């Protein structure tokens, strides 16, 4: 793959909603000599990173750093807590809600779907109705930031309902953790998944999974699960004992990637989590205002529009693919396309990682304005 040089970054800058372009210090950690994934120094660094992530998840639960994509964390959660045949309520209003459904089906679970149209939030009333209709359901799963539409689901209310009815709650915070408010313990979230390379501004390759107290009884209830070995959360919890305290995870770790994530996480906490939230929200506001002035309208309206990604309707007669191609080749800015039902009719701009920098937002808006002037000239 050839990367075109641009004025901004030496490579194209990613304005897609993940993976994100990262800070130079994060890249530097990736380029360091390889270190071993065990030893006292390693275990101390690993413990510090998981402790820092606990602060970002806002939980007193355990945090595990799965070496894999976000989907692996969701799979580990569902497969470890539930047995084939168990009933699960899955909220879905876009591609990633559908992924949770497909994952559940693949694990042999009985899925009850609560849906909403693309661009609209899953309504807590509908979730409550589904819980009453399916009293045997054990777990409720919902995506926090539905990245395909740039929409935040009301997970706080949804998880509170789940708790009240005795269900375990799983939140896919893969594209939201670190970029927008999320209170795992206070909101009644039992298991929460994320990835390093979206709102946390880290490298690709790690899926942090936070597991609350209530989950362990389900994981260890003796019923046969479909986890295999690597995605079995018991093996992650027991690793410091079954492996060694200086090898606190079941398998080899991508050490440079973990160190790079530690840098990204420290950057968040050094300035403060709230400051990071404000930075993403500020970028989202500027993008929407600028695009509004250029005649665009947004797919999702406040208050459900996410501060992490904006889906934008294309203007009448506009060829979205051509615009994206021009932005990439002429300005080194890579935008996301429309997904699912939004394909060909919209594009997406991420506000995570370096895409949240004011200078990047300005160059994006200027480039879009230049493109429109060219096409109408
Ligand atoms: C990106 C994303 C995923 C999938 O993440 P992978 O790392 O590709 O497995 C799942 N859910 C949401 C909300 C996402 O944004």
mmCIF file of C-alpha atoms and ligand atoms in Angstrom:
data_model
loop_
_atom_site.group_PDB
_atom_site.id
_atom_site.type_symbol
_atom_site.label_atom_id
_atom_site.label_comp_id
_atom_site.label_asym_id
_atom_site.label_seq_id
_atom_site.Cartn_x
_atom_site.Cartn_y
_atom_site.Cartn_z
ATOM 1 C CA UNK A 1 0.000 0.000 0.000
ATOM 2 C CA UNK A 2 1.386 3.378 -0.989
ATOM 3 C CA UNK A 3 0.704 6.378 1.212
ATOM 4 C CA UNK A 4 0.639 9.718 -0.551
ATOM 5 C CA UNK A 5 2.674 12.375 1.193
ATOM 6 C CA UNK A 6 0.697 15.301 2.467
ATOM 7 C CA UNK A 7 1.642 18.606 3.953
ATOM 8 C CA UNK A 8 0.051 17.738 7.276
ATOM 9 C CA UNK A 9 1.340 14.474 8.542
ATOM 10 C CA UNK A 10 3.726 12.802 6.183
ATOM 11 C CA UNK A 11 0.756 10.531 5.465
ATOM 12 C CA UNK A 12 -2.907 11.099 4.943
ATOM 13 C CA UNK A 13 -4.721 12.246 8.026
ATOM 14 C CA UNK A 14 -7.616 10.066 9.135
ATOM 15 C CA UNK A 15 -10.917 11.861 9.606
ATOM 16 C CA UNK A 16 -12.722 8.529 9.638
ATOM 17 C CA UNK A 17 -14.333 7.391 12.899
ATOM 18 C CA UNK A 18 -11.605 4.849 13.586
ATOM 19 C CA UNK A 19 -8.887 3.987 13.337
ATOM 20 C CA UNK A 20 -7.668 7.470 14.160
ATOM 21 C CA UNK A 21 -4.436 9.320 13.479
ATOM 22 C CA UNK A 22 -2.422 9.395 16.692
ATOM 23 C CA UNK A 23 -0.026 11.772 18.425
ATOM 24 C CA UNK A 24 3.700 11.579 17.562
ATOM 25 C CA UNK A 25 4.509 10.293 21.086
ATOM 26 C CA UNK A 26 2.221 7.310 20.496
ATOM 27 C CA UNK A 27 3.956 6.534 17.194
ATOM 28 C CA UNK A 28 7.309 6.840 18.894
ATOM 29 C CA UNK A 29 6.382 4.160 21.447
ATOM 30 C CA UNK A 30 5.443 1.830 18.580
ATOM 31 C CA UNK A 31 8.909 2.261 17.076
ATOM 32 C CA UNK A 32 10.888 1.356 20.196
ATOM 33 C CA UNK A 33 12.910 -1.887 20.484
ATOM 34 C CA UNK A 34 10.732 -4.880 21.340
ATOM 35 C CA UNK A 35 10.474 -5.753 25.038
ATOM 36 C CA UNK A 36 9.339 -8.994 26.694
ATOM 37 C CA UNK A 37 5.738 -9.463 27.807
ATOM 38 C CA UNK A 38 6.712 -10.583 31.302
ATOM 39 C CA UNK A 39 8.942 -9.498 34.124
ATOM 40 C CA UNK A 40 8.565 -7.195 37.095
ATOM 41 C CA UNK A 41 8.943 -3.988 35.106
ATOM 42 C CA UNK A 42 6.436 -5.196 32.526
ATOM 43 C CA UNK A 43 3.896 -6.284 35.163
ATOM 44 C CA UNK A 44 4.174 -2.888 36.884
ATOM 45 C CA UNK A 45 3.579 -1.009 33.630
ATOM 46 C CA UNK A 46 0.680 -3.313 32.781
ATOM 47 C CA UNK A 47 -0.887 -2.763 36.205
ATOM 48 C CA UNK A 48 -0.553 1.014 35.863
ATOM 49 C CA UNK A 49 -2.222 0.990 32.450
ATOM 50 C CA UNK A 50 -5.163 -1.130 33.610
ATOM 51 C CA UNK A 51 -5.539 1.125 36.671
ATOM 52 C CA UNK A 52 -5.565 4.219 34.435
ATOM 53 C CA UNK A 53 -8.147 2.596 32.193
ATOM 54 C CA UNK A 54 -10.297 1.830 35.228
ATOM 55 C CA UNK A 55 -10.381 5.569 35.830
ATOM 56 C CA UNK A 56 -11.530 6.171 32.255
ATOM 57 C CA UNK A 57 -14.202 3.431 32.406
ATOM 58 C CA UNK A 58 -15.143 4.873 35.814
ATOM 59 C CA UNK A 59 -15.269 1.435 37.386
ATOM 60 C CA UNK A 60 -13.967 -0.520 40.335
ATOM 61 C CA UNK A 61 -14.193 -3.684 38.215
ATOM 62 C CA UNK A 62 -11.430 -5.555 36.388
ATOM 63 C CA UNK A 63 -9.944 -4.355 33.113
ATOM 64 C CA UNK A 64 -8.451 -6.870 30.655
ATOM 65 C CA UNK A 65 -6.452 -5.917 27.579
ATOM 66 C CA UNK A 66 -7.443 -8.373 24.891
ATOM 67 C CA UNK A 67 -5.024 -8.539 21.984
ATOM 68 C CA UNK A 68 -7.468 -8.226 19.086
ATOM 69 C CA UNK A 69 -10.257 -6.074 17.604
ATOM 70 C CA UNK A 70 -13.188 -4.643 19.556
ATOM 71 C CA UNK A 71 -15.336 -7.497 18.314
ATOM 72 C CA UNK A 72 -13.128 -9.917 20.291
ATOM 73 C CA UNK A 73 -13.999 -8.065 23.502
ATOM 74 C CA UNK A 74 -17.725 -8.258 22.735
ATOM 75 C CA UNK A 75 -17.376 -11.935 21.898
ATOM 76 C CA UNK A 76 -15.449 -12.668 25.106
ATOM 77 C CA UNK A 77 -18.128 -10.875 27.118
ATOM 78 C CA UNK A 78 -21.143 -12.582 25.570
ATOM 79 C CA UNK A 79 -19.561 -16.017 25.339
ATOM 80 C CA UNK A 80 -18.210 -15.976 28.899
ATOM 81 C CA UNK A 81 -21.381 -14.715 30.582
ATOM 82 C CA UNK A 82 -23.980 -16.689 28.626
ATOM 83 C CA UNK A 83 -24.502 -20.285 27.556
ATOM 84 C CA UNK A 84 -25.999 -21.455 24.232
ATOM 85 C CA UNK A 85 -29.774 -21.207 24.374
ATOM 86 C CA UNK A 86 -29.770 -18.262 26.794
ATOM 87 C CA UNK A 87 -31.993 -15.321 25.931
ATOM 88 C CA UNK A 88 -30.468 -11.927 25.278
ATOM 89 C CA UNK A 89 -32.051 -8.562 24.455
ATOM 90 C CA UNK A 90 -30.051 -6.705 21.824
ATOM 91 C CA UNK A 91 -30.660 -3.050 20.954
ATOM 92 C CA UNK A 92 -29.923 -2.223 17.337
ATOM 93 C CA UNK A 93 -30.155 0.945 15.307
ATOM 94 C CA UNK A 94 -27.262 0.532 12.928
ATOM 95 C CA UNK A 95 -24.409 -1.615 11.758
ATOM 96 C CA UNK A 96 -22.788 -2.178 15.128
ATOM 97 C CA UNK A 97 -26.037 -3.093 16.857
ATOM 98 C CA UNK A 98 -26.478 -5.612 14.042
ATOM 99 C CA UNK A 99 -22.972 -6.904 14.767
ATOM 100 C CA UNK A 100 -23.991 -7.564 18.390
ATOM 101 C CA UNK A 101 -27.011 -9.450 17.102
ATOM 102 C CA UNK A 102 -24.914 -11.542 14.681
ATOM 103 C CA UNK A 103 -22.370 -12.281 17.372
ATOM 104 C CA UNK A 104 -25.135 -13.445 19.725
ATOM 105 C CA UNK A 105 -26.652 -15.668 17.049
ATOM 106 C CA UNK A 106 -23.227 -17.155 16.272
ATOM 107 C CA UNK A 107 -22.850 -18.027 19.961
ATOM 108 C CA UNK A 108 -26.153 -19.907 19.924
ATOM 109 C CA UNK A 109 -28.037 -17.320 21.995
ATOM 110 C CA UNK A 110 -31.734 -16.592 21.543
ATOM 111 C CA UNK A 111 -31.894 -12.975 20.454
ATOM 112 C CA UNK A 112 -34.773 -10.565 21.106
ATOM 113 C CA UNK A 113 -34.172 -7.386 19.121
ATOM 114 C CA UNK A 114 -35.193 -3.860 20.053
ATOM 115 C CA UNK A 115 -34.718 -1.672 17.022
ATOM 116 C CA UNK A 116 -34.954 1.936 15.911
ATOM 117 C CA UNK A 117 -34.647 3.487 12.481
ATOM 118 C CA UNK A 118 -31.170 4.526 11.412
ATOM 119 C CA UNK A 119 -30.561 8.019 12.784
ATOM 120 C CA UNK A 120 -32.906 7.573 15.776
ATOM 121 C CA UNK A 121 -32.021 6.354 19.278
ATOM 122 C CA UNK A 122 -33.222 3.089 20.777
ATOM 123 C CA UNK A 123 -36.037 4.146 23.125
ATOM 124 C CA UNK A 124 -35.927 3.008 26.771
ATOM 125 C CA UNK A 125 -39.731 2.428 26.667
ATOM 126 C CA UNK A 126 -39.265 -0.173 23.946
ATOM 127 C CA UNK A 127 -36.460 -1.798 25.905
ATOM 128 C CA UNK A 128 -38.688 -2.001 28.960
ATOM 129 C CA UNK A 129 -41.487 -3.562 26.904
ATOM 130 C CA UNK A 130 -39.051 -6.165 25.557
ATOM 131 C CA UNK A 131 -37.858 -6.988 29.065
ATOM 132 C CA UNK A 132 -41.482 -7.572 30.169
ATOM 133 C CA UNK A 133 -42.178 -9.768 27.135
ATOM 134 C CA UNK A 134 -39.050 -11.867 27.733
ATOM 135 C CA UNK A 135 -38.696 -12.343 31.476
ATOM 136 C CA UNK A 136 -36.158 -15.172 31.006
ATOM 137 C CA UNK A 137 -33.638 -12.890 29.269
ATOM 138 C CA UNK A 138 -30.338 -12.781 31.153
ATOM 139 C CA UNK A 139 -28.481 -9.964 29.456
ATOM 140 C CA UNK A 140 -29.195 -6.672 27.721
ATOM 141 C CA UNK A 141 -26.701 -5.458 25.094
ATOM 142 C CA UNK A 142 -26.523 -1.984 23.600
ATOM 143 C CA UNK A 143 -24.081 0.126 21.574
ATOM 144 C CA UNK A 144 -23.224 3.463 23.188
ATOM 145 C CA UNK A 145 -22.009 5.339 20.121
ATOM 146 C CA UNK A 146 -23.554 3.828 16.964
ATOM 147 C CA UNK A 147 -20.636 4.817 14.766
ATOM 148 C CA UNK A 148 -22.407 4.053 11.501
ATOM 149 C CA UNK A 149 -24.811 6.956 12.102
ATOM 150 C CA UNK A 150 -22.912 9.185 14.542
ATOM 151 C CA UNK A 151 -25.550 8.634 17.216
ATOM 152 C CA UNK A 152 -25.445 8.212 21.003
ATOM 153 C CA UNK A 153 -27.963 5.796 22.479
ATOM 154 C CA UNK A 154 -29.344 6.637 25.935
ATOM 155 C CA UNK A 155 -27.363 3.834 27.593
ATOM 156 C CA UNK A 156 -27.664 5.386 31.024
ATOM 157 C CA UNK A 157 -31.454 4.968 31.055
ATOM 158 C CA UNK A 158 -31.336 1.663 29.192
ATOM 159 C CA UNK A 159 -28.855 0.085 31.611
ATOM 160 C CA UNK A 160 -30.714 1.400 34.640
ATOM 161 C CA UNK A 161 -33.771 -0.450 33.328
ATOM 162 C CA UNK A 162 -31.746 -3.610 32.777
ATOM 163 C CA UNK A 163 -30.449 -3.480 36.338
ATOM 164 C CA UNK A 164 -33.876 -2.846 37.778
ATOM 165 C CA UNK A 165 -35.123 -6.035 36.108
ATOM 166 C CA UNK A 166 -32.109 -8.086 37.181
ATOM 167 C CA UNK A 167 -30.413 -8.404 33.781
ATOM 168 C CA UNK A 168 -26.699 -8.146 33.174
ATOM 169 C CA UNK A 169 -25.861 -5.196 30.932
ATOM 170 C CA UNK A 170 -23.258 -5.107 28.173
ATOM 171 C CA UNK A 171 -22.321 -1.774 26.601
ATOM 172 C CA UNK A 172 -20.300 -1.614 23.392
ATOM 173 C CA UNK A 173 -18.364 1.602 24.053
ATOM 174 C CA UNK A 174 -15.882 0.746 21.328
ATOM 175 C CA UNK A 175 -16.027 4.146 19.659
ATOM 176 C CA UNK A 176 -17.032 6.253 22.663
ATOM 177 C CA UNK A 177 -14.862 5.512 25.697
ATOM 178 C CA UNK A 178 -12.491 8.388 26.349
ATOM 179 C CA UNK A 179 -14.345 10.803 24.055
ATOM 180 C CA UNK A 180 -17.697 11.313 25.741
ATOM 181 C CA UNK A 181 -19.122 10.851 29.216
ATOM 182 C CA UNK A 182 -19.599 7.255 30.313
ATOM 183 C CA UNK A 183 -19.934 6.135 33.948
ATOM 184 C CA UNK A 184 -19.702 2.360 34.002
ATOM 185 C CA UNK A 185 -20.515 1.766 37.677
ATOM 186 C CA UNK A 186 -22.914 4.664 38.188
ATOM 187 C CA UNK A 187 -24.904 3.856 35.075
ATOM 188 C CA UNK A 188 -25.335 0.192 35.979
ATOM 189 C CA UNK A 189 -23.083 -1.215 33.251
ATOM 190 C CA UNK A 190 -21.778 -4.708 34.033
ATOM 191 C CA UNK A 191 -19.485 -5.299 31.055
ATOM 192 C CA UNK A 192 -18.067 -2.582 28.844
ATOM 193 C CA UNK A 193 -15.923 -3.020 25.736
ATOM 194 C CA UNK A 194 -13.761 -0.553 23.856
ATOM 195 C CA UNK A 195 -10.732 -0.344 21.552
ATOM 196 C CA UNK A 196 -7.467 1.512 21.769
ATOM 197 C CA UNK A 197 -7.645 3.103 18.354
ATOM 198 C CA UNK A 198 -10.816 5.155 18.440
ATOM 199 C CA UNK A 199 -11.650 7.789 21.083
ATOM 200 C CA UNK A 200 -8.716 6.749 23.293
ATOM 201 C CA UNK A 201 -6.362 7.921 20.533
ATOM 202 C CA UNK A 202 -4.147 4.832 20.803
ATOM 203 C CA UNK A 203 -2.755 2.293 18.335
ATOM 204 C CA UNK A 204 -4.680 -0.504 16.604
ATOM 205 C CA UNK A 205 -4.617 -3.932 18.248
ATOM 206 C CA UNK A 206 -5.970 -3.819 21.802
ATOM 207 C CA UNK A 207 -9.546 -4.218 23.021
ATOM 208 C CA UNK A 208 -9.851 -3.207 26.691
ATOM 209 C CA UNK A 209 -12.764 -4.965 28.387
ATOM 210 C CA UNK A 210 -14.026 -3.862 31.800
ATOM 211 C CA UNK A 211 -15.859 -6.476 33.855
ATOM 212 C CA UNK A 212 -17.936 -5.654 36.926
ATOM 213 C CA UNK A 213 -18.524 -7.819 39.996
ATOM 214 C CA UNK A 214 -21.960 -9.092 38.997
ATOM 215 C CA UNK A 215 -20.551 -10.772 35.902
ATOM 216 C CA UNK A 216 -18.365 -13.342 37.652
ATOM 217 C CA UNK A 217 -21.260 -15.369 39.027
ATOM 218 C CA UNK A 218 -22.502 -15.812 35.446
ATOM 219 C CA UNK A 219 -19.026 -16.609 34.109
ATOM 220 C CA UNK A 220 -18.498 -19.235 36.780
ATOM 221 C CA UNK A 221 -21.968 -20.768 37.024
ATOM 222 C CA UNK A 222 -20.684 -24.112 35.704
ATOM 223 C CA UNK A 223 -22.862 -24.172 32.593
ATOM 224 C CA UNK A 224 -21.014 -25.054 29.344
ATOM 225 C CA UNK A 225 -19.961 -21.869 27.527
ATOM 226 C CA UNK A 226 -18.802 -21.383 23.963
ATOM 227 C CA UNK A 227 -15.695 -19.361 24.687
ATOM 228 C CA UNK A 228 -12.923 -21.753 23.830
ATOM 229 C CA UNK A 229 -9.857 -20.817 25.853
ATOM 230 C CA UNK A 230 -8.487 -17.428 24.752
ATOM 231 C CA UNK A 231 -11.781 -15.525 25.027
ATOM 232 C CA UNK A 232 -12.735 -17.151 28.331
ATOM 233 C CA UNK A 233 -12.721 -14.371 30.921
ATOM 234 C CA UNK A 234 -11.932 -16.840 33.716
ATOM 235 C CA UNK A 235 -8.569 -17.456 32.106
ATOM 236 C CA UNK A 236 -7.909 -13.711 32.002
ATOM 237 C CA UNK A 237 -8.873 -13.234 35.611
ATOM 238 C CA UNK A 238 -6.812 -16.212 36.794
ATOM 239 C CA UNK A 239 -3.694 -15.502 34.718
ATOM 240 C CA UNK A 240 -1.657 -13.819 37.484
ATOM 241 C CA UNK A 241 -2.130 -17.042 39.499
ATOM 242 C CA UNK A 242 -2.093 -19.721 36.779
ATOM 243 C CA UNK A 243 0.671 -18.092 34.738
ATOM 244 C CA UNK A 244 2.644 -15.872 37.100
ATOM 245 C CA UNK A 245 2.267 -12.482 38.822
ATOM 246 C CA UNK A 246 4.856 -11.164 36.375
ATOM 247 C CA UNK A 247 2.856 -12.571 33.429
ATOM 248 C CA UNK A 248 -0.610 -11.221 34.312
ATOM 249 C CA UNK A 249 -2.403 -12.239 31.076
ATOM 250 C CA UNK A 250 -2.974 -15.635 29.436
ATOM 251 C CA UNK A 251 -0.788 -15.206 26.327
ATOM 252 C CA UNK A 252 1.948 -13.116 24.727
ATOM 253 C CA UNK A 253 1.149 -9.402 24.481
ATOM 254 C CA UNK A 254 1.995 -6.929 21.702
ATOM 255 C CA UNK A 255 4.322 -5.046 24.020
ATOM 256 C CA UNK A 256 4.977 -2.006 21.843
ATOM 257 C CA UNK A 257 1.259 -1.604 21.178
ATOM 258 C CA UNK A 258 0.493 -1.760 24.898
ATOM 259 C CA UNK A 259 3.210 0.789 25.630
ATOM 260 C CA UNK A 260 1.810 3.062 22.921
ATOM 261 C CA UNK A 261 -1.673 2.741 24.422
ATOM 262 C CA UNK A 262 -0.216 3.632 27.825
ATOM 263 C CA UNK A 263 1.140 6.857 26.301
ATOM 264 C CA UNK A 264 -2.253 7.745 24.789
ATOM 265 C CA UNK A 265 -4.073 7.017 28.055
ATOM 266 C CA UNK A 266 -1.596 9.055 30.064
ATOM 267 C CA UNK A 267 -2.103 11.978 27.694
ATOM 268 C CA UNK A 268 -5.843 11.847 28.388
ATOM 269 C CA UNK A 269 -5.424 11.723 32.163
ATOM 270 C CA UNK A 270 -2.651 14.351 32.228
ATOM 271 C CA UNK A 271 -4.996 16.936 30.764
ATOM 272 C CA UNK A 272 -8.190 15.360 32.235
ATOM 273 C CA UNK A 273 -10.931 13.201 30.844
ATOM 274 C CA UNK A 274 -13.381 16.113 30.822
ATOM 275 C CA UNK A 275 -10.939 18.194 28.803
ATOM 276 C CA UNK A 276 -10.746 15.386 26.223
ATOM 277 C CA UNK A 277 -14.541 15.222 26.064
ATOM 278 C CA UNK A 278 -14.670 18.972 25.478
ATOM 279 C CA UNK A 279 -12.076 18.732 22.733
ATOM 280 C CA UNK A 280 -14.127 16.184 20.752
ATOM 281 C CA UNK A 281 -17.380 18.082 21.312
ATOM 282 C CA UNK A 282 -15.733 21.350 20.233
ATOM 283 C CA UNK A 283 -14.500 19.765 17.006
ATOM 284 C CA UNK A 284 -17.947 18.291 16.311
ATOM 285 C CA UNK A 285 -19.604 21.674 16.848
ATOM 286 C CA UNK A 286 -17.174 23.454 14.528
ATOM 287 C CA UNK A 287 -17.569 20.815 11.817
ATOM 288 C CA UNK A 288 -21.384 20.983 11.947
ATOM 289 C CA UNK A 289 -21.474 24.740 11.965
ATOM 290 C CA UNK A 290 -19.012 24.967 9.061
ATOM 291 C CA UNK A 291 -20.795 22.322 7.011
ATOM 292 C CA UNK A 292 -24.144 23.970 7.756
ATOM 293 C CA UNK A 293 -22.794 27.215 6.287
ATOM 294 C CA UNK A 294 -21.778 25.268 3.193
ATOM 295 C CA UNK A 295 -25.352 24.012 2.764
ATOM 296 C CA UNK A 296 -25.062 20.537 4.256
ATOM 297 C CA UNK A 297 -27.483 18.976 6.726
ATOM 298 C CA UNK A 298 -26.692 16.366 9.348
ATOM 299 C CA UNK A 299 -28.175 12.867 9.586
ATOM 300 C CA UNK A 300 -28.704 12.976 13.382
ATOM 301 C CA UNK A 301 -30.159 15.925 15.269
ATOM 302 C CA UNK A 302 -29.271 16.957 18.835
ATOM 303 C CA UNK A 303 -29.470 15.691 21.534
ATOM 304 C CA UNK A 304 -28.588 12.271 20.088
ATOM 305 C CA UNK A 305 -25.949 13.501 17.624
ATOM 306 C CA UNK A 306 -22.621 12.133 18.820
ATOM 307 C CA UNK A 307 -19.691 14.436 19.580
ATOM 308 C CA UNK A 308 -17.375 11.766 18.136
ATOM 309 C CA UNK A 309 -18.562 11.372 14.574
ATOM 310 C CA UNK A 310 -20.886 13.321 12.309
ATOM 311 C CA UNK A 311 -22.834 11.689 9.492
ATOM 312 C CA UNK A 312 -23.637 14.288 6.841
ATOM 313 C CA UNK A 313 -26.204 14.117 4.019
ATOM 314 C CA UNK A 314 -24.607 14.839 0.674
ATOM 315 C CA UNK A 315 -25.880 17.931 -1.175
ATOM 316 C CA UNK A 316 -28.267 17.439 -4.103
ATOM 317 C CA UNK A 317 -26.397 16.272 -7.186
ATOM 318 C CA UNK A 318 -23.186 15.671 -5.244
ATOM 319 C CA UNK A 319 -21.177 12.526 -5.949
ATOM 320 C CA UNK A 320 -19.974 11.516 -2.484
ATOM 321 C CA UNK A 321 -17.382 9.018 -3.708
ATOM 322 C CA UNK A 322 -15.833 11.656 -5.967
ATOM 323 C CA UNK A 323 -15.693 14.192 -3.126
ATOM 324 C CA UNK A 324 -14.053 11.663 -0.792
ATOM 325 C CA UNK A 325 -11.543 10.737 -3.486
ATOM 326 C CA UNK A 326 -10.663 14.381 -4.116
ATOM 327 C CA UNK A 327 -10.275 15.123 -0.406
ATOM 328 C CA UNK A 328 -7.916 12.197 -0.082
ATOM 329 C CA UNK A 329 -5.773 12.715 -3.176
ATOM 330 C CA UNK A 330 -5.637 16.511 -3.181
ATOM 331 C CA UNK A 331 -5.675 17.330 0.530
ATOM 332 C CA UNK A 332 -4.570 14.133 2.265
ATOM 333 C CA UNK A 333 -7.774 13.966 4.332
ATOM 334 C CA UNK A 334 -9.577 10.656 4.516
ATOM 335 C CA UNK A 335 -13.304 10.730 5.247
ATOM 336 C CA UNK A 336 -15.661 7.883 6.101
ATOM 337 C CA UNK A 337 -18.392 6.808 3.707
ATOM 338 C CA UNK A 338 -22.045 6.232 4.489
ATOM 339 C CA UNK A 339 -22.753 2.748 5.844
ATOM 340 C CA UNK A 340 -25.737 0.486 5.269
ATOM 341 C CA UNK A 341 -28.796 2.491 4.330
ATOM 342 C CA UNK A 342 -26.758 5.701 4.323
ATOM 343 C CA UNK A 343 -24.375 4.396 1.638
ATOM 344 C CA UNK A 344 -23.915 6.752 -1.312
ATOM 345 C CA UNK A 345 -26.110 9.411 0.299
ATOM 346 C CA UNK A 346 -23.862 10.565 3.085
ATOM 347 C CA UNK A 347 -20.334 10.720 4.421
ATOM 348 C CA UNK A 348 -18.897 10.677 7.938
ATOM 349 C CA UNK A 349 -16.373 12.875 9.687
ATOM 350 C CA UNK A 350 -14.718 11.634 12.873
ATOM 351 C CA UNK A 351 -13.818 13.911 15.787
ATOM 352 C CA UNK A 352 -11.461 11.554 17.587
ATOM 353 C CA UNK A 353 -7.672 11.465 17.750
ATOM 354 C CA UNK A 354 -5.945 14.146 15.708
ATOM 355 C CA UNK A 355 -9.173 14.865 13.812
ATOM 356 C CA UNK A 356 -10.232 16.884 16.883
ATOM 357 C CA UNK A 357 -7.388 19.401 16.451
ATOM 358 C CA UNK A 358 -8.709 22.838 15.483
ATOM 359 C CA UNK A 359 -6.157 23.117 12.650
ATOM 360 C CA UNK A 360 -7.337 19.814 11.189
ATOM 361 C CA UNK A 361 -10.982 20.873 11.397
ATOM 362 C CA UNK A 362 -10.102 24.122 9.628
ATOM 363 C CA UNK A 363 -8.279 22.349 6.825
ATOM 364 C CA UNK A 364 -11.193 19.954 6.410
ATOM 365 C CA UNK A 365 -13.716 22.802 6.137
ATOM 366 C CA UNK A 366 -11.481 24.828 3.809
ATOM 367 C CA UNK A 367 -10.898 21.815 1.596
ATOM 368 C CA UNK A 368 -14.633 21.078 1.397
ATOM 369 C CA UNK A 369 -15.352 24.683 0.509
ATOM 370 C CA UNK A 370 -12.647 24.585 -2.192
ATOM 371 C CA UNK A 371 -14.087 21.364 -3.597
ATOM 372 C CA UNK A 372 -17.583 22.843 -3.829
ATOM 373 C CA UNK A 373 -16.226 26.010 -5.498
ATOM 374 C CA UNK A 374 -14.411 23.851 -8.060
ATOM 375 C CA UNK A 375 -17.505 21.838 -8.893
ATOM 376 C CA UNK A 376 -19.768 24.819 -9.294
ATOM 377 C CA UNK A 377 -17.204 26.970 -11.174
HETATM 378 C C1 LIG B 1 -15.490 0.019 15.290
HETATM 379 C C2 LIG B 1 -16.625 -0.517 16.044
HETATM 380 C C3 LIG B 1 -16.781 -1.892 16.286
HETATM 381 C C4 LIG B 1 -15.884 -2.929 15.691
HETATM 382 O O1 LIG B 1 -14.586 -2.804 16.120
HETATM 383 P P1 LIG B 1 -13.476 -3.819 15.564
HETATM 384 O O2 LIG B 1 -12.238 -3.343 16.246
HETATM 385 O O3 LIG B 1 -13.434 -3.621 14.065
HETATM 386 O O4 LIG B 1 -13.879 -5.175 15.924
HETATM 387 C C5 LIG B 1 -17.834 -2.311 17.079
HETATM 388 N N1 LIG B 1 -18.696 -1.423 17.607
HETATM 389 C C6 LIG B 1 -18.586 -0.099 17.396
HETATM 390 C C7 LIG B 1 -19.580 0.830 18.016
HETATM 391 C C8 LIG B 1 -17.544 0.393 16.600
HETATM 392 O O5 LIG B 1 -17.440 1.718 16.368
#
